[in-house]
Amino acid sequence: MKDRLEKILAEAKAAVETASTADDLEALRVKYLGRKGVFRDIMAGLSELPPGERPAAGQLANRVKGKIAALIEGGKKALSAAPKAAEVLDVTLPGRARPYGTFHPITRVTREIKRIFHQLGFEWVEGPEVEDEWHNFDALNIPPDHPARNETDNFYISDDLIIRSQTSSVQIRVMEKQKPPIRIIAPGRVYRPDTVDATHHYFFHQVELLMVDRGLTFVDLTNIITLFVQGLFGPDVKVRMRPSYFPFTEPSAETDISCVFCRGAGCRICKDTGWLEMGGSGMVDPNVFEAVGIDPEVYTGLAFGFGIDRFAMLKYGIDDIRLLTENDIGFLKQF
Ligand SMILES: [Zn+2]
């Protein structure tokens, strides 16, 4: 009996030493210690011994059983520590690719615009999207009966509150607090009731520019716009100013740039004109200065409000504005 137990112990010890996984060790535990294991037969065999030998043999069997249990337990502990070390140390394994997010085209263009104007010494400011009529209309020299204030052309929240229809309201907020010289850009979302199609949406993004100082002229306005669009689209882009009318600027201009696709030769995007419309610009109307307490005899100002969505569409060749709001992962992954 003693010989048999010693043989079993030696076998078990060797088996535990060669076991390389937790499953191997578990199999050994079942083999030796399980309900149908080796020790069940041993214990059953005790009854066949002469009664005088049984107690000593029983004690020995229990000691061996305890040793084997300890060996298997020790093996499990060693294994649970070892594979972690191996994982850390195996520098030859290929890396696991993690999917990265990307910036939305609107975010990318807005950052690019901020970068360009930061270099020109402009500060970036933001204003509230819910505005009162004073900031959205009155102070911008838009009279009470002006069609721009129509209920069908704006999202009114109450008689005096509106979800802003333009970023020009930020001009007023800045000039109310800050005295010239002023150099700001204000990118942000604006809202107008519009039927959604490939080129229209009921909300879009504008970047507003305002510069107020002594002696600024229309030439400065043209130069700044030129620096801006060349920074965005390349040094050979040309700027064209067409006379226009806006209540808050005098003189006012519609601003075009030479087509960034055909370089002015004429194509489908520019409808064969060679030019693309950017938006409105002009010299700040003296009435606007008076509304915010800046002396129009001393200071002049220049301003523009351009669409960021349009910039993004031109820069990345996007032909449908709806793609910018649909959060289609396949589309967004391209940027
Ligand atoms: Zn073109």
XYZ file of C-alpha atoms and ligand atoms in Angstrom:
336
model
C 0.000 0.000 0.000
C 2.798 2.341 0.962
C 4.679 1.615 -2.259
C 1.585 2.174 -4.299
C 0.921 5.549 -2.657
C 4.518 6.686 -3.177
C 4.319 5.748 -6.830
C 1.081 7.733 -7.225
C 2.651 10.772 -5.533
C 5.715 10.639 -7.817
C 3.528 10.345 -10.925
C 1.308 13.218 -9.829
C 4.332 15.424 -9.105
C 5.774 14.783 -12.578
C 2.405 15.410 -14.227
C 1.936 18.730 -12.407
C 5.414 19.855 -13.471
C 4.747 19.196 -17.158
C 1.221 20.686 -17.146
C 1.283 23.910 -19.197
C -2.299 25.160 -18.895
C -4.941 25.570 -16.203
C -7.043 23.016 -18.083
C -4.251 20.425 -17.778
C -4.123 20.991 -14.012
C -7.872 20.764 -13.685
C -7.780 17.447 -15.551
C -5.157 16.200 -13.042
C -7.311 17.311 -10.134
C -10.244 15.356 -11.515
C -8.021 12.341 -12.229
C -6.565 12.111 -8.698
C -8.994 13.865 -6.389
C -12.329 13.744 -8.234
C -15.314 11.674 -7.138
C -14.325 8.881 -9.516
C -10.604 9.574 -9.132
C -7.581 7.532 -8.054
C -8.114 8.149 -4.342
C -11.630 6.788 -4.429
C -10.155 3.394 -5.375
C -7.441 3.757 -2.711
C -9.969 4.500 0.023
C -12.172 1.631 -1.145
C -9.082 -0.667 -1.067
C -8.457 0.113 2.628
C -11.296 -2.187 3.670
C -9.470 -5.149 2.156
C -6.449 -4.649 4.467
C -6.161 -6.498 7.774
C -7.964 -4.389 10.440
C -4.689 -3.609 12.287
C -3.121 -1.950 9.231
C -6.116 0.152 8.245
C -5.621 3.247 10.459
C -1.957 3.770 9.461
C -2.703 3.167 5.775
C -5.696 5.550 5.954
C -3.555 8.316 7.485
C -0.840 7.823 4.859
C -3.391 7.920 2.024
C -4.828 11.164 3.383
C -1.369 12.750 3.667
C -0.522 11.824 0.056
C -3.894 13.087 -1.108
C -3.239 16.405 0.680
C 0.226 16.689 -0.926
C -1.178 16.121 -4.414
C -3.913 18.719 -3.792
C -1.221 21.212 -2.689
C 0.925 20.432 -5.769
C -1.988 21.056 -8.148
C -3.001 24.248 -6.312
C 0.601 25.512 -6.454
C 0.759 24.725 -10.160
C -2.410 26.738 -10.798
C -1.050 29.753 -8.943
C 2.218 29.650 -10.878
C 0.353 29.420 -14.194
C -2.005 32.308 -13.469
C 1.025 34.570 -12.915
C 3.152 33.240 -15.769
C 0.974 33.795 -18.866
C 0.479 37.498 -18.048
C 4.231 38.008 -18.010
C 4.470 36.175 -21.319
C 1.820 38.427 -22.884
C 3.608 41.581 -21.813
C 6.970 40.373 -22.942
C 6.023 38.991 -26.363
C 6.952 41.998 -28.482
C 6.716 39.962 -31.677
C 2.907 39.769 -31.633
C 1.261 42.015 -34.230
C -0.556 45.035 -32.742
C -4.329 45.083 -32.470
C -5.835 47.808 -34.664
C -8.202 50.136 -32.823
C -10.710 52.183 -34.844
C -10.048 55.900 -34.549
C -12.707 58.594 -34.727
C -12.285 61.451 -37.203
C -13.225 65.112 -37.146
C -16.428 66.135 -38.908
C -15.807 68.141 -42.119
C -17.490 71.180 -40.505
C -15.153 70.925 -37.499
C -12.147 70.571 -39.787
C -12.995 73.642 -41.859
C -13.897 75.681 -38.758
C -10.510 74.844 -37.236
C -8.795 75.800 -40.473
C -10.644 79.145 -40.516
C -9.679 79.807 -36.898
C -6.046 79.000 -37.703
C -5.973 81.447 -40.617
C -7.528 84.304 -38.615
C -5.443 83.560 -35.546
C -2.396 84.293 -37.703
C -4.015 87.594 -38.709
C -4.490 88.558 -35.051
C -8.236 87.896 -34.780
C -9.876 86.653 -31.630
C -12.433 83.838 -31.771
C -15.698 84.558 -29.924
C -19.060 82.828 -29.605
C -22.565 84.114 -28.970
C -25.865 82.553 -27.871
C -27.993 80.672 -30.398
C -31.182 81.963 -28.754
C -31.197 85.711 -29.376
C -33.429 88.677 -28.672
C -34.720 90.910 -31.436
C -32.400 93.701 -30.405
C -29.236 91.716 -31.194
C -30.617 89.791 -34.157
C -32.401 92.730 -35.859
C -32.792 96.169 -34.199
C -29.155 96.929 -33.459
C -28.224 95.663 -36.929
C -30.284 98.470 -38.495
C -33.054 96.098 -39.606
C -36.301 98.127 -39.177
C -39.484 96.621 -37.614
C -41.238 96.230 -40.976
C -38.267 94.692 -42.800
C -39.104 91.419 -44.610
C -36.053 89.745 -42.988
C -38.067 89.746 -39.736
C -41.013 87.778 -41.218
C -42.342 84.998 -39.025
C -42.139 82.618 -41.964
C -38.443 83.341 -42.455
C -37.369 82.922 -38.811
C -37.757 80.534 -35.899
C -39.477 82.720 -33.283
C -39.656 81.314 -29.762
C -41.706 84.219 -28.391
C -42.485 87.796 -29.454
C -38.975 88.930 -28.610
C -36.922 85.721 -28.752
C -35.633 83.977 -31.849
C -33.220 81.160 -32.665
C -30.661 83.347 -34.374
C -30.878 83.654 -38.141
C -27.337 84.973 -38.504
C -24.062 85.294 -36.608
C -24.093 89.105 -37.054
C -25.786 89.233 -33.641
C -22.382 88.371 -32.156
C -20.974 91.623 -33.650
C -23.442 93.588 -31.540
C -22.670 91.611 -28.367
C -18.940 92.235 -28.821
C -19.261 95.960 -29.614
C -21.554 96.486 -26.599
C -18.769 95.292 -24.302
C -15.545 96.094 -26.105
C -14.177 99.373 -27.438
C -12.160 99.567 -30.690
C -9.814 98.328 -31.970
C -11.815 95.110 -32.425
C -10.780 92.059 -34.437
C -13.019 89.037 -34.011
C -14.333 86.030 -35.869
C -17.453 84.275 -34.640
C -18.195 80.844 -36.100
C -21.529 79.290 -35.177
C -24.808 77.670 -36.095
C -27.720 79.683 -37.537
C -31.341 78.722 -38.242
C -33.840 79.605 -40.954
C -37.018 77.788 -42.006
C -36.084 76.340 -45.369
C -37.096 73.303 -47.366
C -34.248 70.823 -47.083
C -32.614 69.810 -50.360
C -29.084 69.256 -51.688
C -28.063 72.884 -51.093
C -30.478 74.110 -48.370
C -30.990 73.192 -44.744
C -32.908 74.738 -41.847
C -29.683 75.077 -39.928
C -26.199 75.719 -41.167
C -22.937 77.266 -40.025
C -21.639 80.777 -40.562
C -18.406 82.517 -39.769
C -18.789 86.183 -38.949
C -15.889 88.604 -39.160
C -15.790 92.037 -37.557
C -12.922 94.489 -37.553
C -13.281 98.009 -36.137
C -10.509 100.583 -36.067
C -9.568 104.064 -37.267
C -9.094 104.419 -41.009
C -10.274 101.020 -42.236
C -11.464 101.082 -45.854
C -13.122 98.833 -48.402
C -9.638 97.915 -49.659
C -8.856 96.410 -46.240
C -12.056 94.367 -46.477
C -11.107 93.017 -49.900
C -7.555 92.266 -48.733
C -8.690 90.357 -45.652
C -11.180 88.290 -47.628
C -8.470 87.557 -50.211
C -5.986 86.444 -47.532
C -8.693 84.277 -46.000
C -9.914 82.440 -49.110
C -6.357 81.999 -50.412
C -5.419 80.495 -47.022
C -8.324 78.080 -47.382
C -8.246 77.199 -51.083
C -4.779 78.148 -52.362
C -2.829 81.225 -53.493
C -4.298 81.519 -57.000
C -7.926 82.043 -55.873
C -9.299 85.446 -56.927
C -11.924 87.553 -55.118
C -14.697 89.571 -56.787
C -16.885 92.120 -54.964
C -20.306 92.897 -56.476
C -22.381 95.857 -55.214
C -25.275 94.723 -53.025
C -27.478 95.901 -50.161
C -27.649 94.775 -46.522
C -29.177 96.890 -43.723
C -26.087 96.547 -41.495
C -23.354 97.457 -44.003
C -22.772 100.473 -46.255
C -21.430 99.977 -48.853
C -22.343 96.295 -49.103
C -20.997 93.614 -51.415
C -21.763 90.104 -52.534
C -18.443 88.323 -52.466
C -17.465 85.745 -55.071
C -14.298 83.698 -55.462
C -12.933 82.222 -58.661
C -14.151 78.626 -59.013
C -11.887 76.286 -57.039
C -12.686 73.373 -59.353
C -12.138 74.830 -62.831
C -9.922 77.781 -61.765
C -12.299 80.167 -63.507
C -12.630 78.353 -66.829
C -16.258 77.332 -66.215
C -17.668 73.999 -65.021
C -20.819 72.325 -63.699
C -20.200 73.488 -60.090
C -19.912 77.192 -61.009
C -22.596 76.843 -63.689
C -20.018 77.871 -66.300
C -19.558 81.338 -64.784
C -16.079 80.678 -63.349
C -17.201 82.230 -60.024
C -18.656 80.902 -56.765
C -20.790 82.966 -54.365
C -19.371 83.172 -50.843
C -21.790 85.503 -49.044
C -22.273 89.067 -47.918
C -19.698 91.580 -46.759
C -19.306 95.334 -46.393
C -18.374 98.327 -44.248
C -20.247 98.538 -40.939
C -23.235 100.908 -41.288
C -22.903 104.065 -39.099
C -26.362 103.308 -37.644
C -25.000 100.032 -36.235
C -22.128 101.914 -34.562
C -24.600 104.382 -33.053
C -26.712 101.520 -31.655
C -23.721 100.235 -29.676
C -22.200 103.611 -28.758
C -19.195 103.690 -31.085
C -18.537 107.045 -32.782
C -18.869 106.553 -36.578
C -16.996 109.830 -37.145
C -13.886 108.285 -35.547
C -14.107 104.604 -36.418
C -14.902 102.520 -39.455
C -15.531 98.814 -39.526
C -15.597 95.922 -41.917
C -17.578 92.691 -41.699
C -18.575 89.564 -43.523
C -20.763 86.524 -42.918
C -19.849 83.439 -44.951
C -21.232 79.898 -44.884
C -18.938 77.262 -43.371
C -20.978 74.391 -44.844
C -20.347 75.812 -48.313
C -16.610 76.035 -47.607
C -16.604 72.399 -46.439
C -18.549 71.271 -49.508
C -16.157 73.082 -51.859
C -13.030 71.960 -50.028
C -13.975 68.274 -49.852
C -16.075 68.019 -53.024
C -19.322 67.253 -51.133
C -22.338 67.764 -53.408
C -25.192 67.418 -50.878
C -25.481 69.521 -47.701
C -27.658 66.813 -46.083
C -24.599 64.541 -45.828
C -23.200 66.988 -43.262
C -26.024 66.310 -40.801
C -26.922 62.654 -41.383
C -24.040 61.145 -39.374
C -23.489 58.409 -41.957
C -20.390 56.611 -40.650
C -19.340 55.506 -44.138
C -19.354 59.132 -45.294
C -17.683 60.553 -42.178
C -14.885 57.943 -42.193
C -13.534 59.515 -45.388
C -12.325 62.581 -43.527
Zn -16.038 76.051 -62.081
